[in-house]
């Protein structure tokens, strides 16, 4: 079975094609085959973020080119595609709508079934496929989401999350404050600055906001931005007490927010008695976060699973993979609706099951990870 995936929930437009051979998800020795994984990023100028309308225009401009490139790289034709998978949500409204429009068009043009995919589920399932992690606690960290997740009873249950802004958004906005480049990504550039001459870095005092299983990053960001403004006025730290540098600021922010993430992840591991941690999402490819998580996991006799930027950062192959799993189990139906009204049930079913008719192939900016019925897992 061949699945085409279209991802465009934020500033990355990704197209991927994956093959699930016969026996996949039944025989553990049979693995999925990645045939193509193409991505193009909308990069805004330093000191700015990416606006939904500009990002949507970028996706509309590039999506046809990337679909054709993905088919060419995979060495297949559109006739061989079994289903078209697209990001239903969560994400930014205008970019999501642009990609969903393209997915509906391809579905009608090629007479192929549509599968709407939860973005978070795509990250988790792709991480599990690449790393072969069995039943890990998942730390999902990106520009729009921060969640600690564990699987139970065909749902990915959220144990803890950000109460305000996501950790990736915190890093992105801090980079914007310092005028750090958005190319290739602000978080990546913060990571490079933080590890420069790391033995000489100064750990500055920033708020540490863990509340049970949840985190708050807005206060940390406000404090870091205050230090950054003072630093900028002092021209390289010359007038700042102790001579604080840009590298010190980046190092301190990373160490603080990553320590918070490690703490809530360890608490979830203890609760579900797991020795595996899987880190997914764009922030997940940060090597310092992987290192800190690894120290914690080893102390518990466990291990950490992570991937590189090909699969951590938003991509089309994760949507193709998760959509292909849902499509493979499309004949499995829930027992009863439990809903009052056919229209309301159809909308709920579209979010739970994934496989949808063209007229139901919409998007939603609010799509919780635990709303999805993970029918392909026991």
mmCIF file with all atom_site columns, C-alpha atoms in Angstrom, residues 11-213:
data_model
loop_
_atom_site.group_PDB
_atom_site.id
_atom_site.type_symbol
_atom_site.label_atom_id
_atom_site.label_alt_id
_atom_site.label_comp_id
_atom_site.label_asym_id
_atom_site.label_entity_id
_atom_site.label_seq_id
_atom_site.pdbx_PDB_ins_code
_atom_site.Cartn_x
_atom_site.Cartn_y
_atom_site.Cartn_z
_atom_site.occupancy
_atom_site.B_iso_or_equiv
_atom_site.pdbx_formal_charge
_atom_site.auth_seq_id
_atom_site.auth_comp_id
_atom_site.auth_asym_id
_atom_site.auth_atom_id
_atom_site.pdbx_PDB_model_num
ATOM 1   C CA . UNK A 1 11  ? 5.947   27.183 7.855   1.00 0.00 ? 11  UNK A CA 1
ATOM 2   C CA . UNK A 1 12  ? 7.192   23.804 6.580   1.00 0.00 ? 12  UNK A CA 1
ATOM 3   C CA . UNK A 1 13  ? 5.548   22.316 3.512   1.00 0.00 ? 13  UNK A CA 1
ATOM 4   C CA . UNK A 1 14  ? 6.309   18.609 3.318   1.00 0.00 ? 14  UNK A CA 1
ATOM 5   C CA . UNK A 1 15  ? 5.347   15.913 0.825   1.00 0.00 ? 15  UNK A CA 1
ATOM 6   C CA . UNK A 1 16  ? 6.152   12.260 1.443   1.00 0.00 ? 16  UNK A CA 1
ATOM 7   C CA . UNK A 1 17  ? 5.415   8.858  -0.052  1.00 0.00 ? 17  UNK A CA 1
ATOM 8   C CA . UNK A 1 18  ? 5.639   5.703  2.048   1.00 0.00 ? 18  UNK A CA 1
ATOM 9   C CA . UNK A 1 19  ? 5.051   2.037  1.314   1.00 0.00 ? 19  UNK A CA 1
ATOM 10  C CA . UNK A 1 20  ? 3.497   -0.361 3.803   1.00 0.00 ? 20  UNK A CA 1
ATOM 11  C CA . UNK A 1 21  ? 4.372   -3.810 2.404   1.00 0.00 ? 21  UNK A CA 1
ATOM 12  C CA . UNK A 1 22  ? 2.085   -6.825 2.778   1.00 0.00 ? 22  UNK A CA 1
ATOM 13  C CA . UNK A 1 23  ? 2.110   -7.988 6.379   1.00 0.00 ? 23  UNK A CA 1
ATOM 14  C CA . UNK A 1 24  ? 3.068   -4.605 7.771   1.00 0.00 ? 24  UNK A CA 1
ATOM 15  C CA . UNK A 1 25  ? 1.798   -3.984 11.325  1.00 0.00 ? 25  UNK A CA 1
ATOM 16  C CA . UNK A 1 26  ? 1.154   -7.742 11.619  1.00 0.00 ? 26  UNK A CA 1
ATOM 17  C CA . UNK A 1 27  ? 4.645   -9.185 11.173  1.00 0.00 ? 27  UNK A CA 1
ATOM 18  C CA . UNK A 1 28  ? 7.135   -7.144 13.294  1.00 0.00 ? 28  UNK A CA 1
ATOM 19  C CA . UNK A 1 29  ? 9.951   -7.960 10.850  1.00 0.00 ? 29  UNK A CA 1
ATOM 20  C CA . UNK A 1 30  ? 8.160   -6.119 8.027   1.00 0.00 ? 30  UNK A CA 1
ATOM 21  C CA . UNK A 1 31  ? 9.068   -2.429 8.054   1.00 0.00 ? 31  UNK A CA 1
ATOM 22  C CA . UNK A 1 32  ? 7.696   0.554  6.176   1.00 0.00 ? 32  UNK A CA 1
ATOM 23  C CA . UNK A 1 33  ? 9.694   1.857  3.206   1.00 0.00 ? 33  UNK A CA 1
ATOM 24  C CA . UNK A 1 34  ? 10.254  5.595  2.807   1.00 0.00 ? 34  UNK A CA 1
ATOM 25  C CA . UNK A 1 35  ? 10.225  6.346  -0.908  1.00 0.00 ? 35  UNK A CA 1
ATOM 26  C CA . UNK A 1 36  ? 10.435  10.145 -0.808  1.00 0.00 ? 36  UNK A CA 1
ATOM 27  C CA . UNK A 1 37  ? 10.476  12.883 1.819   1.00 0.00 ? 37  UNK A CA 1
ATOM 28  C CA . UNK A 1 38  ? 10.526  16.374 0.285   1.00 0.00 ? 38  UNK A CA 1
ATOM 29  C CA . UNK A 1 39  ? 10.282  19.616 2.248   1.00 0.00 ? 39  UNK A CA 1
ATOM 30  C CA . UNK A 1 40  ? 10.370  23.361 1.562   1.00 0.00 ? 40  UNK A CA 1
ATOM 31  C CA . UNK A 1 41  ? 10.396  25.986 4.326   1.00 0.00 ? 41  UNK A CA 1
ATOM 32  C CA . UNK A 1 42  ? 8.998   29.505 4.369   1.00 0.00 ? 42  UNK A CA 1
ATOM 33  C CA . UNK A 1 43  ? 11.725  31.610 6.026   1.00 0.00 ? 43  UNK A CA 1
ATOM 34  C CA . UNK A 1 44  ? 10.825  35.081 7.292   1.00 0.00 ? 44  UNK A CA 1
ATOM 35  C CA . UNK A 1 45  ? 13.398  37.865 7.844   1.00 0.00 ? 45  UNK A CA 1
ATOM 36  C CA . UNK A 1 46  ? 15.362  37.985 11.147  1.00 0.00 ? 46  UNK A CA 1
ATOM 37  C CA . UNK A 1 47  ? 13.415  39.522 13.995  1.00 0.00 ? 47  UNK A CA 1
ATOM 38  C CA . UNK A 1 48  ? 10.045  38.542 12.516  1.00 0.00 ? 48  UNK A CA 1
ATOM 39  C CA . UNK A 1 49  ? 7.718   35.550 12.672  1.00 0.00 ? 49  UNK A CA 1
ATOM 40  C CA . UNK A 1 50  ? 5.792   33.928 9.851   1.00 0.00 ? 50  UNK A CA 1
ATOM 41  C CA . UNK A 1 51  ? 2.277   35.261 9.257   1.00 0.00 ? 51  UNK A CA 1
ATOM 42  C CA . UNK A 1 52  ? -0.494  32.793 8.338   1.00 0.00 ? 52  UNK A CA 1
ATOM 43  C CA . UNK A 1 53  ? -1.377  34.577 5.094   1.00 0.00 ? 53  UNK A CA 1
ATOM 44  C CA . UNK A 1 54  ? 2.240   34.662 3.873   1.00 0.00 ? 54  UNK A CA 1
ATOM 45  C CA . UNK A 1 55  ? 2.792   31.040 4.870   1.00 0.00 ? 55  UNK A CA 1
ATOM 46  C CA . UNK A 1 56  ? -0.381  29.971 3.051   1.00 0.00 ? 56  UNK A CA 1
ATOM 47  C CA . UNK A 1 57  ? 0.768   31.736 -0.112  1.00 0.00 ? 57  UNK A CA 1
ATOM 48  C CA . UNK A 1 58  ? 4.108   29.930 0.136   1.00 0.00 ? 58  UNK A CA 1
ATOM 49  C CA . UNK A 1 59  ? 2.361   26.564 0.398   1.00 0.00 ? 59  UNK A CA 1
ATOM 50  C CA . UNK A 1 60  ? 0.105   27.294 -2.584  1.00 0.00 ? 60  UNK A CA 1
ATOM 51  C CA . UNK A 1 61  ? 3.097   28.324 -4.669  1.00 0.00 ? 61  UNK A CA 1
ATOM 52  C CA . UNK A 1 62  ? 5.166   25.234 -3.903  1.00 0.00 ? 62  UNK A CA 1
ATOM 53  C CA . UNK A 1 63  ? 2.784   22.338 -3.335  1.00 0.00 ? 63  UNK A CA 1
ATOM 54  C CA . UNK A 1 64  ? 2.345   21.212 -6.961  1.00 0.00 ? 64  UNK A CA 1
ATOM 55  C CA . UNK A 1 65  ? 6.098   21.325 -7.546  1.00 0.00 ? 65  UNK A CA 1
ATOM 56  C CA . UNK A 1 66  ? 6.785   19.268 -4.427  1.00 0.00 ? 66  UNK A CA 1
ATOM 57  C CA . UNK A 1 67  ? 4.118   16.651 -5.217  1.00 0.00 ? 67  UNK A CA 1
ATOM 58  C CA . UNK A 1 68  ? 5.621   16.122 -8.669  1.00 0.00 ? 68  UNK A CA 1
ATOM 59  C CA . UNK A 1 69  ? 9.121   15.997 -7.179  1.00 0.00 ? 69  UNK A CA 1
ATOM 60  C CA . UNK A 1 70  ? 8.016   13.458 -4.563  1.00 0.00 ? 70  UNK A CA 1
ATOM 61  C CA . UNK A 1 71  ? 6.484   11.184 -7.203  1.00 0.00 ? 71  UNK A CA 1
ATOM 62  C CA . UNK A 1 72  ? 9.636   11.443 -9.329  1.00 0.00 ? 72  UNK A CA 1
ATOM 63  C CA . UNK A 1 73  ? 11.938  10.725 -6.358  1.00 0.00 ? 73  UNK A CA 1
ATOM 64  C CA . UNK A 1 74  ? 9.810   7.730  -5.328  1.00 0.00 ? 74  UNK A CA 1
ATOM 65  C CA . UNK A 1 75  ? 9.794   6.372  -8.859  1.00 0.00 ? 75  UNK A CA 1
ATOM 66  C CA . UNK A 1 76  ? 6.015   5.894  -8.876  1.00 0.00 ? 76  UNK A CA 1
ATOM 67  C CA . UNK A 1 77  ? 3.050   7.403  -10.724 1.00 0.00 ? 77  UNK A CA 1
ATOM 68  C CA . UNK A 1 78  ? -0.124  8.829  -9.262  1.00 0.00 ? 78  UNK A CA 1
ATOM 69  C CA . UNK A 1 79  ? -1.976  5.705  -10.388 1.00 0.00 ? 79  UNK A CA 1
ATOM 70  C CA . UNK A 1 80  ? 0.012   3.626  -7.887  1.00 0.00 ? 80  UNK A CA 1
ATOM 71  C CA . UNK A 1 81  ? -0.983  5.787  -4.917  1.00 0.00 ? 81  UNK A CA 1
ATOM 72  C CA . UNK A 1 82  ? -3.619  4.112  -2.723  1.00 0.00 ? 82  UNK A CA 1
ATOM 73  C CA . UNK A 1 83  ? -4.607  7.040  -0.508  1.00 0.00 ? 83  UNK A CA 1
ATOM 74  C CA . UNK A 1 84  ? -3.936  10.738 -0.032  1.00 0.00 ? 84  UNK A CA 1
ATOM 75  C CA . UNK A 1 85  ? -3.220  11.823 3.537   1.00 0.00 ? 85  UNK A CA 1
ATOM 76  C CA . UNK A 1 86  ? -3.213  15.425 4.719   1.00 0.00 ? 86  UNK A CA 1
ATOM 77  C CA . UNK A 1 87  ? -2.818  17.277 8.012   1.00 0.00 ? 87  UNK A CA 1
ATOM 78  C CA . UNK A 1 88  ? -6.269  17.936 9.440   1.00 0.00 ? 88  UNK A CA 1
ATOM 79  C CA . UNK A 1 89  ? -4.864  19.798 12.443  1.00 0.00 ? 89  UNK A CA 1
ATOM 80  C CA . UNK A 1 90  ? -3.762  21.208 14.800  1.00 0.00 ? 90  UNK A CA 1
ATOM 81  C CA . UNK A 1 91  ? -1.917  24.117 13.247  1.00 0.00 ? 91  UNK A CA 1
ATOM 82  C CA . UNK A 1 92  ? -2.294  27.542 11.659  1.00 0.00 ? 92  UNK A CA 1
ATOM 83  C CA . UNK A 1 93  ? -5.633  27.992 9.906   1.00 0.00 ? 93  UNK A CA 1
ATOM 84  C CA . UNK A 1 94  ? -4.627  29.460 6.537   1.00 0.00 ? 94  UNK A CA 1
ATOM 85  C CA . UNK A 1 95  ? -1.698  27.077 5.848   1.00 0.00 ? 95  UNK A CA 1
ATOM 86  C CA . UNK A 1 96  ? -3.831  24.083 6.884   1.00 0.00 ? 96  UNK A CA 1
ATOM 87  C CA . UNK A 1 97  ? -6.601  25.173 4.526   1.00 0.00 ? 97  UNK A CA 1
ATOM 88  C CA . UNK A 1 98  ? -4.177  25.588 1.616   1.00 0.00 ? 98  UNK A CA 1
ATOM 89  C CA . UNK A 1 99  ? -2.878  22.028 1.981   1.00 0.00 ? 99  UNK A CA 1
ATOM 90  C CA . UNK A 1 100 ? -6.356  20.561 2.574   1.00 0.00 ? 100 UNK A CA 1
ATOM 91  C CA . UNK A 1 101 ? -7.543  22.255 -0.606  1.00 0.00 ? 101 UNK A CA 1
ATOM 92  C CA . UNK A 1 102 ? -4.704  20.635 -2.551  1.00 0.00 ? 102 UNK A CA 1
ATOM 93  C CA . UNK A 1 103 ? -5.496  17.247 -0.964  1.00 0.00 ? 103 UNK A CA 1
ATOM 94  C CA . UNK A 1 104 ? -9.176  17.480 -1.961  1.00 0.00 ? 104 UNK A CA 1
ATOM 95  C CA . UNK A 1 105 ? -8.200  18.496 -5.483  1.00 0.00 ? 105 UNK A CA 1
ATOM 96  C CA . UNK A 1 106 ? -5.832  15.537 -5.878  1.00 0.00 ? 106 UNK A CA 1
ATOM 97  C CA . UNK A 1 107 ? -8.456  13.192 -4.427  1.00 0.00 ? 107 UNK A CA 1
ATOM 98  C CA . UNK A 1 108 ? -11.020 14.292 -6.998  1.00 0.00 ? 108 UNK A CA 1
ATOM 99  C CA . UNK A 1 109 ? -8.522  14.456 -9.856  1.00 0.00 ? 109 UNK A CA 1
ATOM 100 C CA . UNK A 1 110 ? -7.055  11.004 -9.209  1.00 0.00 ? 110 UNK A CA 1
ATOM 101 C CA . UNK A 1 111 ? -10.150 9.359  -7.648  1.00 0.00 ? 111 UNK A CA 1
ATOM 102 C CA . UNK A 1 112 ? -8.221  8.441  -4.490  1.00 0.00 ? 112 UNK A CA 1
ATOM 103 C CA . UNK A 1 113 ? -9.559  8.187  -0.905  1.00 0.00 ? 113 UNK A CA 1
ATOM 104 C CA . UNK A 1 114 ? -8.688  10.920 1.606   1.00 0.00 ? 114 UNK A CA 1
ATOM 105 C CA . UNK A 1 115 ? -7.327  10.494 5.122   1.00 0.00 ? 115 UNK A CA 1
ATOM 106 C CA . UNK A 1 116 ? -7.209  13.436 7.557   1.00 0.00 ? 116 UNK A CA 1
ATOM 107 C CA . UNK A 1 117 ? -4.312  13.043 10.005  1.00 0.00 ? 117 UNK A CA 1
ATOM 108 C CA . UNK A 1 118 ? -3.707  14.493 13.443  1.00 0.00 ? 118 UNK A CA 1
ATOM 109 C CA . UNK A 1 119 ? -0.340  16.263 13.254  1.00 0.00 ? 119 UNK A CA 1
ATOM 110 C CA . UNK A 1 120 ? 0.748   15.063 16.702  1.00 0.00 ? 120 UNK A CA 1
ATOM 111 C CA . UNK A 1 121 ? -0.124  11.434 15.930  1.00 0.00 ? 121 UNK A CA 1
ATOM 112 C CA . UNK A 1 122 ? 1.985   11.724 12.774  1.00 0.00 ? 122 UNK A CA 1
ATOM 113 C CA . UNK A 1 123 ? 5.024   12.730 14.828  1.00 0.00 ? 123 UNK A CA 1
ATOM 114 C CA . UNK A 1 124 ? 4.521   9.904  17.328  1.00 0.00 ? 124 UNK A CA 1
ATOM 115 C CA . UNK A 1 125 ? 3.978   7.127  14.791  1.00 0.00 ? 125 UNK A CA 1
ATOM 116 C CA . UNK A 1 126 ? 6.900   8.247  12.635  1.00 0.00 ? 126 UNK A CA 1
ATOM 117 C CA . UNK A 1 127 ? 9.142   8.329  15.695  1.00 0.00 ? 127 UNK A CA 1
ATOM 118 C CA . UNK A 1 128 ? 8.060   4.822  16.682  1.00 0.00 ? 128 UNK A CA 1
ATOM 119 C CA . UNK A 1 129 ? 8.662   3.527  13.159  1.00 0.00 ? 129 UNK A CA 1
ATOM 120 C CA . UNK A 1 130 ? 12.149  5.016  12.803  1.00 0.00 ? 130 UNK A CA 1
ATOM 121 C CA . UNK A 1 131 ? 13.444  4.189  16.291  1.00 0.00 ? 131 UNK A CA 1
ATOM 122 C CA . UNK A 1 132 ? 11.580  0.890  16.854  1.00 0.00 ? 132 UNK A CA 1
ATOM 123 C CA . UNK A 1 133 ? 10.576  2.098  20.319  1.00 0.00 ? 133 UNK A CA 1
ATOM 124 C CA . UNK A 1 134 ? 7.975   -0.315 21.704  1.00 0.00 ? 134 UNK A CA 1
ATOM 125 C CA . UNK A 1 135 ? 5.781   1.517  24.205  1.00 0.00 ? 135 UNK A CA 1
ATOM 126 C CA . UNK A 1 136 ? 7.618   4.682  25.284  1.00 0.00 ? 136 UNK A CA 1
ATOM 127 C CA . UNK A 1 137 ? 6.599   7.769  27.155  1.00 0.00 ? 137 UNK A CA 1
ATOM 128 C CA . UNK A 1 138 ? 6.515   10.404 24.406  1.00 0.00 ? 138 UNK A CA 1
ATOM 129 C CA . UNK A 1 139 ? 7.781   13.943 24.822  1.00 0.00 ? 139 UNK A CA 1
ATOM 130 C CA . UNK A 1 140 ? 6.285   15.941 21.969  1.00 0.00 ? 140 UNK A CA 1
ATOM 131 C CA . UNK A 1 141 ? 7.972   19.350 21.704  1.00 0.00 ? 141 UNK A CA 1
ATOM 132 C CA . UNK A 1 142 ? 7.529   21.763 18.812  1.00 0.00 ? 142 UNK A CA 1
ATOM 133 C CA . UNK A 1 143 ? 6.696   25.352 17.958  1.00 0.00 ? 143 UNK A CA 1
ATOM 134 C CA . UNK A 1 144 ? 3.001   24.812 18.635  1.00 0.00 ? 144 UNK A CA 1
ATOM 135 C CA . UNK A 1 145 ? 2.836   21.914 21.078  1.00 0.00 ? 145 UNK A CA 1
ATOM 136 C CA . UNK A 1 146 ? 4.429   20.690 24.306  1.00 0.00 ? 146 UNK A CA 1
ATOM 137 C CA . UNK A 1 147 ? 2.976   17.433 25.614  1.00 0.00 ? 147 UNK A CA 1
ATOM 138 C CA . UNK A 1 148 ? 4.019   14.403 27.664  1.00 0.00 ? 148 UNK A CA 1
ATOM 139 C CA . UNK A 1 149 ? 2.104   11.424 26.295  1.00 0.00 ? 149 UNK A CA 1
ATOM 140 C CA . UNK A 1 150 ? 1.675   7.713  26.991  1.00 0.00 ? 150 UNK A CA 1
ATOM 141 C CA . UNK A 1 151 ? -0.421  5.108  25.175  1.00 0.00 ? 151 UNK A CA 1
ATOM 142 C CA . UNK A 1 152 ? -3.369  3.299  26.788  1.00 0.00 ? 152 UNK A CA 1
ATOM 143 C CA . UNK A 1 153 ? -6.540  1.659  25.432  1.00 0.00 ? 153 UNK A CA 1
ATOM 144 C CA . UNK A 1 154 ? -6.152  2.796  21.809  1.00 0.00 ? 154 UNK A CA 1
ATOM 145 C CA . UNK A 1 155 ? -5.572  6.436  22.722  1.00 0.00 ? 155 UNK A CA 1
ATOM 146 C CA . UNK A 1 156 ? -2.466  8.528  23.224  1.00 0.00 ? 156 UNK A CA 1
ATOM 147 C CA . UNK A 1 157 ? -3.161  9.991  26.658  1.00 0.00 ? 157 UNK A CA 1
ATOM 148 C CA . UNK A 1 158 ? -1.798  13.416 27.593  1.00 0.00 ? 158 UNK A CA 1
ATOM 149 C CA . UNK A 1 159 ? -0.172  13.368 31.036  1.00 0.00 ? 159 UNK A CA 1
ATOM 150 C CA . UNK A 1 160 ? 1.159   16.922 30.994  1.00 0.00 ? 160 UNK A CA 1
ATOM 151 C CA . UNK A 1 161 ? 1.446   19.899 28.660  1.00 0.00 ? 161 UNK A CA 1
ATOM 152 C CA . UNK A 1 162 ? 2.252   23.587 28.340  1.00 0.00 ? 162 UNK A CA 1
ATOM 153 C CA . UNK A 1 163 ? -0.286  25.807 30.080  1.00 0.00 ? 163 UNK A CA 1
ATOM 154 C CA . UNK A 1 164 ? 0.406   28.801 27.825  1.00 0.00 ? 164 UNK A CA 1
ATOM 155 C CA . UNK A 1 165 ? 2.913   28.857 24.961  1.00 0.00 ? 165 UNK A CA 1
ATOM 156 C CA . UNK A 1 166 ? 4.792   25.863 23.592  1.00 0.00 ? 166 UNK A CA 1
ATOM 157 C CA . UNK A 1 167 ? 8.510   25.472 24.293  1.00 0.00 ? 167 UNK A CA 1
ATOM 158 C CA . UNK A 1 168 ? 9.343   25.900 20.589  1.00 0.00 ? 168 UNK A CA 1
ATOM 159 C CA . UNK A 1 169 ? 7.360   29.117 20.464  1.00 0.00 ? 169 UNK A CA 1
ATOM 160 C CA . UNK A 1 170 ? 9.254   30.323 23.529  1.00 0.00 ? 170 UNK A CA 1
ATOM 161 C CA . UNK A 1 171 ? 12.588  29.705 21.784  1.00 0.00 ? 171 UNK A CA 1
ATOM 162 C CA . UNK A 1 172 ? 11.406  31.231 18.499  1.00 0.00 ? 172 UNK A CA 1
ATOM 163 C CA . UNK A 1 173 ? 10.188  34.409 20.143  1.00 0.00 ? 173 UNK A CA 1
ATOM 164 C CA . UNK A 1 174 ? 13.386  34.743 22.139  1.00 0.00 ? 174 UNK A CA 1
ATOM 165 C CA . UNK A 1 175 ? 15.394  34.443 18.914  1.00 0.00 ? 175 UNK A CA 1
ATOM 166 C CA . UNK A 1 176 ? 13.200  37.147 17.402  1.00 0.00 ? 176 UNK A CA 1
ATOM 167 C CA . UNK A 1 177 ? 13.964  39.424 20.361  1.00 0.00 ? 177 UNK A CA 1
ATOM 168 C CA . UNK A 1 178 ? 17.717  39.002 19.772  1.00 0.00 ? 178 UNK A CA 1
ATOM 169 C CA . UNK A 1 179 ? 17.398  39.306 15.982  1.00 0.00 ? 179 UNK A CA 1
ATOM 170 C CA . UNK A 1 180 ? 18.740  35.752 15.475  1.00 0.00 ? 180 UNK A CA 1
ATOM 171 C CA . UNK A 1 181 ? 18.283  34.410 11.952  1.00 0.00 ? 181 UNK A CA 1
ATOM 172 C CA . UNK A 1 182 ? 15.301  32.205 11.088  1.00 0.00 ? 182 UNK A CA 1
ATOM 173 C CA . UNK A 1 183 ? 17.409  30.267 8.586   1.00 0.00 ? 183 UNK A CA 1
ATOM 174 C CA . UNK A 1 184 ? 17.379  27.293 8.846   1.00 0.00 ? 184 UNK A CA 1
ATOM 175 C CA . UNK A 1 185 ? 15.390  27.656 12.102  1.00 0.00 ? 185 UNK A CA 1
ATOM 176 C CA . UNK A 1 186 ? 15.618  30.015 15.105  1.00 0.00 ? 186 UNK A CA 1
ATOM 177 C CA . UNK A 1 187 ? 15.728  27.139 17.606  1.00 0.00 ? 187 UNK A CA 1
ATOM 178 C CA . UNK A 1 188 ? 18.631  25.539 15.764  1.00 0.00 ? 188 UNK A CA 1
ATOM 179 C CA . UNK A 1 189 ? 20.559  28.812 15.784  1.00 0.00 ? 189 UNK A CA 1
ATOM 180 C CA . UNK A 1 190 ? 19.949  29.226 19.526  1.00 0.00 ? 190 UNK A CA 1
ATOM 181 C CA . UNK A 1 191 ? 21.341  25.706 20.024  1.00 0.00 ? 191 UNK A CA 1
ATOM 182 C CA . UNK A 1 192 ? 24.523  26.585 18.105  1.00 0.00 ? 192 UNK A CA 1
ATOM 183 C CA . UNK A 1 193 ? 25.057  29.763 20.130  1.00 0.00 ? 193 UNK A CA 1
ATOM 184 C CA . UNK A 1 194 ? 24.411  27.939 23.425  1.00 0.00 ? 194 UNK A CA 1
ATOM 185 C CA . UNK A 1 195 ? 27.132  25.357 22.830  1.00 0.00 ? 195 UNK A CA 1
ATOM 186 C CA . UNK A 1 196 ? 29.834  27.841 21.825  1.00 0.00 ? 196 UNK A CA 1
ATOM 187 C CA . UNK A 1 197 ? 32.691  27.581 24.342  1.00 0.00 ? 197 UNK A CA 1
ATOM 188 C CA . UNK A 1 198 ? 30.217  25.921 26.706  1.00 0.00 ? 198 UNK A CA 1
ATOM 189 C CA . UNK A 1 199 ? 32.711  25.670 29.609  1.00 0.00 ? 199 UNK A CA 1
ATOM 190 C CA . UNK A 1 200 ? 32.739  29.441 29.887  1.00 0.00 ? 200 UNK A CA 1
ATOM 191 C CA . UNK A 1 201 ? 28.969  29.929 29.724  1.00 0.00 ? 201 UNK A CA 1
ATOM 192 C CA . UNK A 1 202 ? 27.154  31.606 32.625  1.00 0.00 ? 202 UNK A CA 1
ATOM 193 C CA . UNK A 1 203 ? 23.880  30.097 33.837  1.00 0.00 ? 203 UNK A CA 1
ATOM 194 C CA . UNK A 1 204 ? 21.584  33.032 34.511  1.00 0.00 ? 204 UNK A CA 1
ATOM 195 C CA . UNK A 1 205 ? 18.712  32.880 36.966  1.00 0.00 ? 205 UNK A CA 1
ATOM 196 C CA . UNK A 1 206 ? 15.401  32.415 35.125  1.00 0.00 ? 206 UNK A CA 1
ATOM 197 C CA . UNK A 1 207 ? 11.940  31.397 36.424  1.00 0.00 ? 207 UNK A CA 1
ATOM 198 C CA . UNK A 1 208 ? 11.372  27.642 36.674  1.00 0.00 ? 208 UNK A CA 1
ATOM 199 C CA . UNK A 1 209 ? 7.649   27.007 36.242  1.00 0.00 ? 209 UNK A CA 1
ATOM 200 C CA . UNK A 1 210 ? 6.642   23.356 36.663  1.00 0.00 ? 210 UNK A CA 1
ATOM 201 C CA . UNK A 1 211 ? 3.122   22.901 38.015  1.00 0.00 ? 211 UNK A CA 1
ATOM 202 C CA . UNK A 1 212 ? 2.462   19.231 38.676  1.00 0.00 ? 212 UNK A CA 1
ATOM 203 C CA . UNK A 1 213 ? 2.719   17.585 35.251  1.00 0.00 ? 213 UNK A CA 1
#
